[in-house]
Amino acid sequence: MPEAMEGHEAVELLERTRTVVDPQLRAAVASLPGSMRRVAGYHFGWERADGAPAGAHAGKAIRPALVLATAAALGVGGAESAVRAATAVELVHTFTLLHDDVIDQDATRHHRPTAWTVFGTADAIVVGDALLALALRLIADDPHPAATAASARLTDCVIELCAGQQADCAFERRGPQDVSLDECLSMAMAKTGALLGCACAIGALYAGAGDEEVAAMDAFGREAGLAFQLIDDLIGIWGDTGHTGKPAGADLAAHKKSLPVVAALGSGTPAAAELAELYRGPMGAEEVGRAADAVDRAGGRDWAQIHAADRMARAVDHLARAVPDLTAAGELLALAEFVTRRDR
């Protein structure tokens, strides 16, 4: 499939997903107490800080799109029955974003001040907690026969997500060259791959797939998620602020041990030593620029790009186990390619 066609198909899928998921998201958020609704509405982009309508959509909707595309690929009518589950997955993702912004002290998201900078740390945390509760309630109230299994998967996934986040934070307290690449890959698989895998597995469950197909779709999502994280880490270093809505090099300034950085630090090159020294001290704009250059010269950028392609190849192998005729999985392939070729 040509790249331009893949991108077009993925954009259409994401738009369709938002069309069916957004009303469910709004209904779920509307059930919250008023003060919490305001924080959630702001984070989703529906409202401005003063409560006035903002008219923005609630993000890319990649994870609910994976639920619906998997359900459609594995079962007739599966996508229609899985909208509630897809919404629950997006609520879990949103819970992680609210908490991540607080943990990382990120001041902007999608070109706007983050919720914690507008409403305070406490409000951002408790609203994130409430969105997680809404997600679990959505699936608990779902009469679909797969809801019980999906609920168990989602709760297990949340624990894995939290473990990944804790590991990420722990890495920041360790020396520049004290985190191995294997540790970093495991962290990324838990923090990012787990929810994409869970989204695909839930879609498979709602399609009535068997255990082998569910496991294969979970593996597909996890590998695609790791490729997604590798690209995200590259964007965190070299992304265009005009596209990302975040300051360029913010991950470097925060001394984040992202995958390209850890790969560079472990390269044994003079650039790795230079990068390690920069990571031992504060980094202003000049130091961030030097660190980005050092990551590149130490091979971190090339390694991440090559490894992202390798993970996508593994993802497709897993997908073929669940959907032997890959023409039936066109939307999933297009979406996976789209998220790993993005620049924002």
CSV table of C-alpha atoms in Angstrom, one decimal:
chain,number,residue,atom,x,y,z
A,1,MET,CA,0.0,0.0,0.0
A,2,PRO,CA,1.5,3.4,-1.0
A,3,GLU,CA,2.5,5.6,2.0
A,4,ALA,CA,0.1,8.4,0.9
A,5,MET,CA,-2.8,6.0,0.8
A,6,GLU,CA,-1.9,4.6,4.2
A,7,GLY,CA,-1.8,8.0,5.7
A,8,HIS,CA,-5.2,8.9,4.2
A,9,GLU,CA,-6.8,5.7,5.4
A,10,ALA,CA,-5.4,6.2,8.9
A,11,VAL,CA,-6.7,9.8,9.1
A,12,GLU,CA,-10.2,8.6,8.0
A,13,LEU,CA,-10.2,5.9,10.6
A,14,LEU,CA,-9.2,8.3,13.3
A,15,GLU,CA,-11.9,10.8,12.3
A,16,ARG,CA,-14.5,8.0,12.3
A,17,THR,CA,-13.3,6.9,15.7
A,18,ARG,CA,-13.6,10.3,17.1
A,19,THR,CA,-17.1,10.6,15.7
A,20,VAL,CA,-18.4,7.5,17.6
A,21,VAL,CA,-16.2,7.8,20.7
A,22,ASP,CA,-16.5,11.5,21.4
A,23,PRO,CA,-20.2,11.4,22.4
A,24,GLN,CA,-19.4,8.6,24.8
A,25,LEU,CA,-16.4,10.5,26.3
A,26,ARG,CA,-18.6,13.6,26.8
A,27,ALA,CA,-21.4,11.6,28.4
A,28,ALA,CA,-18.9,10.0,30.8
A,29,VAL,CA,-17.3,13.3,31.7
A,30,ALA,CA,-20.7,14.9,32.1
A,31,SER,CA,-21.4,12.4,35.0
A,32,LEU,CA,-18.6,13.9,37.1
A,33,PRO,CA,-19.1,16.7,39.6
A,34,GLY,CA,-19.1,20.2,38.1
A,35,SER,CA,-15.6,21.2,39.3
A,36,MET,CA,-14.1,18.0,37.9
A,37,ARG,CA,-16.0,18.3,34.6
A,38,ARG,CA,-14.3,21.7,34.1
A,39,VAL,CA,-10.8,20.3,34.5
A,40,ALA,CA,-11.6,17.3,32.3
A,41,GLY,CA,-13.3,19.4,29.6
A,42,TYR,CA,-10.3,21.7,29.5
A,43,HIS,CA,-7.8,18.8,29.2
A,44,PHE,CA,-9.8,17.2,26.4
A,45,GLY,CA,-9.8,20.5,24.5
A,46,TRP,CA,-13.6,21.0,24.6
A,47,GLU,CA,-13.4,24.1,26.9
A,48,ARG,CA,-11.1,27.0,27.6
A,49,ALA,CA,-9.9,27.6,31.1
A,50,ASP,CA,-12.9,29.9,31.9
A,51,GLY,CA,-15.3,27.2,30.8
A,52,ALA,CA,-16.2,28.7,27.4
A,53,PRO,CA,-16.4,26.2,24.5
A,54,ALA,CA,-13.2,25.7,22.7
A,55,GLY,CA,-14.3,23.4,19.9
A,56,ALA,CA,-11.2,21.2,19.8
A,57,HIS,CA,-11.3,17.4,19.6
A,58,ALA,CA,-10.0,15.1,22.4
A,59,GLY,CA,-6.7,14.0,20.8
A,60,LYS,CA,-5.6,11.7,18.0
A,61,ALA,CA,-7.8,8.7,19.2
A,62,ILE,CA,-5.2,6.2,18.3
A,63,ARG,CA,-6.0,3.7,21.1
A,64,PRO,CA,-9.7,3.6,20.6
A,65,ALA,CA,-9.1,3.3,16.8
A,66,LEU,CA,-7.0,0.2,17.5
A,67,VAL,CA,-9.9,-1.3,19.5
A,68,LEU,CA,-12.4,-0.7,16.7
A,69,ALA,CA,-10.1,-1.6,13.8
A,70,THR,CA,-9.2,-4.9,15.5
A,71,ALA,CA,-12.8,-5.7,16.2
A,72,ALA,CA,-13.7,-5.0,12.6
A,73,ALA,CA,-10.8,-7.1,11.3
A,74,LEU,CA,-11.6,-10.2,13.4
A,75,GLY,CA,-15.4,-10.2,13.5
A,76,VAL,CA,-18.5,-9.0,11.6
A,77,GLY,CA,-20.1,-6.2,13.5
A,78,GLY,CA,-17.4,-6.2,16.2
A,79,ALA,CA,-16.6,-2.5,15.8
A,80,GLU,CA,-20.1,-1.4,16.6
A,81,SER,CA,-20.3,-3.4,19.8
A,82,ALA,CA,-16.9,-2.2,21.0
A,83,VAL,CA,-17.5,1.6,21.1
A,84,ARG,CA,-18.0,1.6,24.9
A,85,ALA,CA,-14.8,-0.4,25.4
A,86,ALA,CA,-12.9,1.8,23.0
A,87,THR,CA,-14.0,4.8,25.0
A,88,ALA,CA,-12.8,3.2,28.2
A,89,VAL,CA,-9.4,2.7,26.7
A,90,GLU,CA,-9.2,6.4,25.7
A,91,LEU,CA,-10.2,7.4,29.3
A,92,VAL,CA,-7.4,5.3,30.7
A,93,HIS,CA,-5.0,6.9,28.2
A,94,THR,CA,-6.2,10.4,29.3
A,95,PHE,CA,-5.7,9.5,33.0
A,96,THR,CA,-2.1,8.7,32.2
A,97,LEU,CA,-1.6,12.0,30.3
A,98,LEU,CA,-3.0,14.1,33.2
A,99,HIS,CA,-0.7,12.3,35.7
A,100,ASP,CA,2.4,12.3,33.3
A,101,ASP,CA,2.1,16.1,32.9
A,102,VAL,CA,2.2,16.5,36.6
A,103,ILE,CA,5.1,14.0,37.1
A,104,ASP,CA,7.2,15.5,34.3
A,105,GLN,CA,6.2,19.1,35.1
A,106,ASP,CA,5.3,19.6,31.5
A,107,ALA,CA,3.8,23.1,31.0
A,108,THR,CA,2.2,22.7,27.6
A,109,ARG,CA,0.3,20.0,25.7
A,110,HIS,CA,-1.3,20.5,22.2
A,111,HIS,CA,-0.1,24.2,22.2
A,112,ARG,CA,-2.0,25.0,25.5
A,113,PRO,CA,-1.0,25.2,29.1
A,114,THR,CA,-1.4,21.8,30.8
A,115,ALA,CA,-4.3,21.2,33.2
A,116,TRP,CA,-2.1,21.2,36.3
A,117,THR,CA,-0.6,24.6,35.4
A,118,VAL,CA,-4.1,26.0,35.0
A,119,PHE,CA,-6.1,24.3,37.8
A,120,GLY,CA,-3.3,23.1,40.1
A,121,THR,CA,-1.5,19.8,40.8
A,122,ALA,CA,-4.2,18.4,43.1
A,123,ASP,CA,-7.1,19.0,40.7
A,124,ALA,CA,-5.2,17.4,37.8
A,125,ILE,CA,-4.3,14.3,39.8
A,126,VAL,CA,-7.8,13.7,41.2
A,127,VAL,CA,-9.5,14.3,37.8
A,128,GLY,CA,-7.1,11.8,36.3
A,129,ASP,CA,-8.1,9.3,39.1
A,130,ALA,CA,-11.8,10.0,38.3
A,131,LEU,CA,-11.3,9.3,34.6
A,132,LEU,CA,-9.7,6.0,35.4
A,133,ALA,CA,-12.8,5.2,37.5
A,134,LEU,CA,-15.1,6.2,34.7
A,135,ALA,CA,-13.2,3.8,32.3
A,136,LEU,CA,-13.6,0.9,34.6
A,137,ARG,CA,-17.3,1.7,35.2
A,138,LEU,CA,-17.9,1.9,31.5
A,139,ILE,CA,-16.8,-1.7,30.9
A,140,ALA,CA,-18.3,-2.9,34.2
A,141,ASP,CA,-21.7,-1.7,32.9
A,142,ASP,CA,-21.3,-3.1,29.4
A,143,PRO,CA,-23.7,-6.0,28.8
A,144,HIS,CA,-21.4,-7.4,26.0
A,145,PRO,CA,-20.3,-11.0,26.9
A,146,ALA,CA,-16.6,-10.0,26.5
A,147,ALA,CA,-16.9,-7.2,29.0
A,148,THR,CA,-15.7,-9.2,32.0
A,149,ALA,CA,-12.5,-10.4,30.2
A,150,ALA,CA,-11.9,-6.9,28.8
A,151,SER,CA,-12.2,-5.4,32.3
A,152,ALA,CA,-9.7,-7.8,33.7
A,153,ARG,CA,-7.3,-7.0,30.9
A,154,LEU,CA,-7.7,-3.3,31.3
A,155,THR,CA,-7.1,-3.4,35.1
A,156,ASP,CA,-4.0,-5.5,34.6
A,157,CYS,CA,-2.8,-3.1,32.0
A,158,VAL,CA,-3.2,-0.1,34.3
A,159,ILE,CA,-1.0,-1.8,36.9
A,160,GLU,CA,1.6,-2.4,34.2
A,161,LEU,CA,1.4,1.2,33.0
A,162,CYS,CA,2.0,2.4,36.6
A,163,ALA,CA,5.0,0.1,36.9
A,164,GLY,CA,6.4,1.5,33.7
A,165,GLN,CA,5.9,5.0,34.9
A,166,GLN,CA,7.5,4.2,38.2
A,167,ALA,CA,10.5,2.8,36.4
A,168,ASP,CA,10.8,5.8,34.2
A,169,CYS,CA,10.9,8.1,37.3
A,170,ALA,CA,13.4,5.8,39.0
A,171,PHE,CA,15.7,6.1,36.0
A,172,GLU,CA,16.0,9.8,36.5
A,173,ARG,CA,17.6,9.3,39.9
A,174,ARG,CA,20.3,7.0,38.5
A,175,GLY,CA,23.5,8.0,36.8
A,176,PRO,CA,23.7,8.8,33.1
A,177,GLN,CA,25.2,5.5,32.2
A,178,ASP,CA,23.6,3.3,35.0
A,179,VAL,CA,20.4,2.4,33.0
A,180,SER,CA,20.8,-0.4,30.5
A,181,LEU,CA,19.1,-0.5,27.1
A,182,ASP,CA,17.2,-3.7,28.1
A,183,GLU,CA,15.8,-1.9,31.2
A,184,CYS,CA,14.8,1.1,29.1
A,185,LEU,CA,13.1,-1.1,26.5
A,186,SER,CA,11.2,-3.0,29.2
A,187,MET,CA,10.0,0.3,30.7
A,188,ALA,CA,8.8,1.6,27.4
A,189,MET,CA,7.0,-1.7,26.7
A,190,ALA,CA,5.1,-1.3,30.0
A,191,LYS,CA,4.5,2.5,29.8
A,192,THR,CA,3.5,2.7,26.1
A,193,GLY,CA,3.3,-0.8,24.5
A,194,ALA,CA,1.0,-2.3,27.2
A,195,LEU,CA,-2.0,0.0,26.5
A,196,LEU,CA,-1.7,-0.3,22.7
A,197,GLY,CA,-1.6,-4.1,23.2
A,198,CYS,CA,-4.5,-4.0,25.5
A,199,ALA,CA,-6.5,-2.0,23.0
A,200,CYS,CA,-6.0,-4.6,20.3
A,201,ALA,CA,-6.6,-7.5,22.7
A,202,ILE,CA,-9.9,-5.9,23.8
A,203,GLY,CA,-11.0,-5.4,20.2
A,204,ALA,CA,-10.2,-9.0,19.6
A,205,LEU,CA,-12.3,-10.1,22.6
A,206,TYR,CA,-15.3,-8.0,21.4
A,207,ALA,CA,-15.0,-9.7,18.0
A,208,GLY,CA,-15.3,-13.1,19.7
A,209,ALA,CA,-11.7,-14.2,18.8
A,210,GLY,CA,-10.0,-17.2,20.4
A,211,ASP,CA,-7.2,-17.1,22.9
A,212,GLU,CA,-4.5,-17.4,20.3
A,213,GLU,CA,-5.8,-14.5,18.2
A,214,VAL,CA,-6.2,-12.3,21.3
A,215,ALA,CA,-2.6,-13.0,22.3
A,216,ALA,CA,-1.4,-12.3,18.8
A,217,MET,CA,-3.2,-9.0,18.7
A,218,ASP,CA,-1.9,-8.0,22.1
A,219,ALA,CA,1.6,-8.7,20.8
A,220,PHE,CA,0.9,-6.7,17.6
A,221,GLY,CA,-0.1,-3.7,19.7
A,222,ARG,CA,2.8,-4.0,22.1
A,223,GLU,CA,5.4,-4.1,19.3
A,224,ALA,CA,3.7,-1.3,17.4
A,225,GLY,CA,3.6,0.6,20.7
A,226,LEU,CA,7.3,0.3,21.2
A,227,ALA,CA,7.9,1.5,17.7
A,228,PHE,CA,5.5,4.4,18.5
A,229,GLN,CA,7.6,5.2,21.7
A,230,LEU,CA,10.8,5.2,19.7
A,231,ILE,CA,9.5,7.7,17.3
A,232,ASP,CA,8.0,9.7,20.2
A,233,ASP,CA,11.4,9.8,21.8
A,234,LEU,CA,13.0,11.1,18.6
A,235,ILE,CA,10.3,13.8,18.4
A,236,GLY,CA,11.0,14.7,22.0
A,237,ILE,CA,14.6,15.6,21.0
A,238,TRP,CA,14.3,16.8,17.4
A,239,GLY,CA,10.6,17.6,17.0
A,240,ASP,CA,9.3,20.9,15.6
A,241,THR,CA,7.8,22.9,18.4
A,242,GLY,CA,5.3,24.3,16.0
A,243,HIS,CA,4.0,20.8,15.4
A,244,THR,CA,4.4,19.2,18.9
A,245,GLY,CA,3.3,22.1,21.0
A,246,LYS,CA,6.2,21.4,23.4
A,247,PRO,CA,9.6,23.1,23.7
A,248,ALA,CA,12.2,21.4,21.5
A,249,GLY,CA,14.6,19.2,23.5
A,250,ALA,CA,12.3,19.2,26.6
A,251,ASP,CA,13.2,15.6,27.3
A,252,LEU,CA,16.9,16.4,27.3
A,253,ALA,CA,16.5,19.4,29.5
A,254,ALA,CA,14.7,17.2,32.0
A,255,HIS,CA,17.5,14.6,31.8
A,256,LYS,CA,15.0,11.9,30.6
A,257,LYS,CA,16.7,8.6,29.8
A,258,SER,CA,14.7,8.0,26.6
A,259,LEU,CA,15.6,5.2,24.3
A,260,PRO,CA,17.8,7.2,21.8
A,261,VAL,CA,19.6,8.7,24.8
A,262,VAL,CA,20.3,5.4,26.5
A,263,ALA,CA,21.4,3.8,23.2
A,264,ALA,CA,23.8,6.8,22.7
A,265,LEU,CA,25.1,6.6,26.3
A,266,GLY,CA,25.9,2.9,25.8
A,267,SER,CA,27.7,3.3,22.5
A,268,GLY,CA,31.2,3.7,24.1
A,269,THR,CA,32.0,6.6,21.8
A,270,PRO,CA,33.5,10.0,22.7
A,271,ALA,CA,30.1,11.5,22.0
A,272,ALA,CA,28.6,9.2,24.7
A,273,ALA,CA,31.1,10.5,27.2
A,274,GLU,CA,30.2,14.1,26.2
A,275,LEU,CA,26.5,13.3,26.6
A,276,ALA,CA,27.0,11.7,30.0
A,277,GLU,CA,28.9,14.8,31.2
A,278,LEU,CA,26.0,17.0,30.0
A,279,TYR,CA,23.5,14.8,31.8
A,280,ARG,CA,25.3,15.4,35.1
A,281,GLY,CA,24.6,19.1,35.2
A,282,PRO,CA,21.8,21.6,34.5
A,283,MET,CA,21.0,22.1,30.8
A,284,GLY,CA,20.0,25.4,29.3
A,285,ALA,CA,19.3,26.0,25.6
A,286,GLU,CA,22.9,25.7,24.6
A,287,GLU,CA,23.5,22.5,26.5
A,288,VAL,CA,20.3,21.0,25.1
A,289,GLY,CA,21.5,21.7,21.6
A,290,ARG,CA,24.9,20.1,22.4
A,291,ALA,CA,23.2,17.1,24.0
A,292,ALA,CA,21.0,16.5,20.9
A,293,ASP,CA,24.1,16.7,18.7
A,294,ALA,CA,25.9,14.2,21.0
A,295,VAL,CA,23.0,11.8,20.8
A,296,ASP,CA,23.1,12.0,17.0
A,297,ARG,CA,26.9,11.5,16.8
A,298,ALA,CA,26.8,8.6,19.3
A,299,GLY,CA,24.3,6.8,17.0
A,300,GLY,CA,21.2,7.1,19.2
A,301,ARG,CA,19.1,8.6,16.4
A,302,ASP,CA,20.0,6.0,13.8
A,303,TRP,CA,19.5,3.2,16.4
A,304,ALA,CA,16.0,4.4,17.3
A,305,GLN,CA,15.0,4.7,13.7
A,306,ILE,CA,16.3,1.3,12.8
A,307,HIS,CA,14.8,-0.3,15.9
A,308,ALA,CA,11.4,1.3,15.3
A,309,ALA,CA,11.3,-0.3,11.8
A,310,ASP,CA,12.3,-3.7,13.3
A,311,ARG,CA,9.6,-3.5,15.9
A,312,MET,CA,7.0,-2.7,13.2
A,313,ALA,CA,8.2,-5.8,11.3
A,314,ARG,CA,7.7,-7.9,14.4
A,315,ALA,CA,4.2,-6.3,14.9
A,316,VAL,CA,3.2,-7.3,11.4
A,317,ASP,CA,4.3,-10.9,12.0
A,318,HIS,CA,2.1,-11.1,15.0
A,319,LEU,CA,-0.8,-9.5,13.1
A,320,ALA,CA,-0.5,-12.2,10.4
A,321,ARG,CA,-1.0,-14.9,13.1
A,322,ALA,CA,-4.4,-13.4,14.0
A,323,VAL,CA,-5.4,-12.2,10.5
A,324,PRO,CA,-3.7,-14.5,8.0
A,325,ASP,CA,-5.3,-12.5,5.1
A,326,LEU,CA,-3.7,-9.1,5.8
A,327,THR,CA,-6.0,-7.4,3.3
A,328,ALA,CA,-8.6,-7.7,6.0
A,329,ALA,CA,-6.3,-5.8,8.4
A,330,GLY,CA,-5.7,-2.8,6.1
A,331,GLU,CA,-6.9,-0.3,8.7
A,332,LEU,CA,-4.6,-1.7,11.4
A,333,LEU,CA,-1.6,-1.7,9.1
A,334,ALA,CA,-2.4,1.8,7.9
A,335,LEU,CA,-2.7,3.0,11.5
A,336,ALA,CA,0.5,1.4,12.6
A,337,GLU,CA,2.4,2.9,9.7
A,338,PHE,CA,0.8,6.3,10.4
A,339,VAL,CA,1.8,6.5,14.0
A,340,THR,CA,5.4,5.4,13.3
A,341,ARG,CA,6.0,7.8,10.5
A,342,ARG,CA,4.6,10.9,12.2
A,343,ASP,CA,6.5,14.0,13.1
A,344,ARG,CA,4.4,15.3,16.0
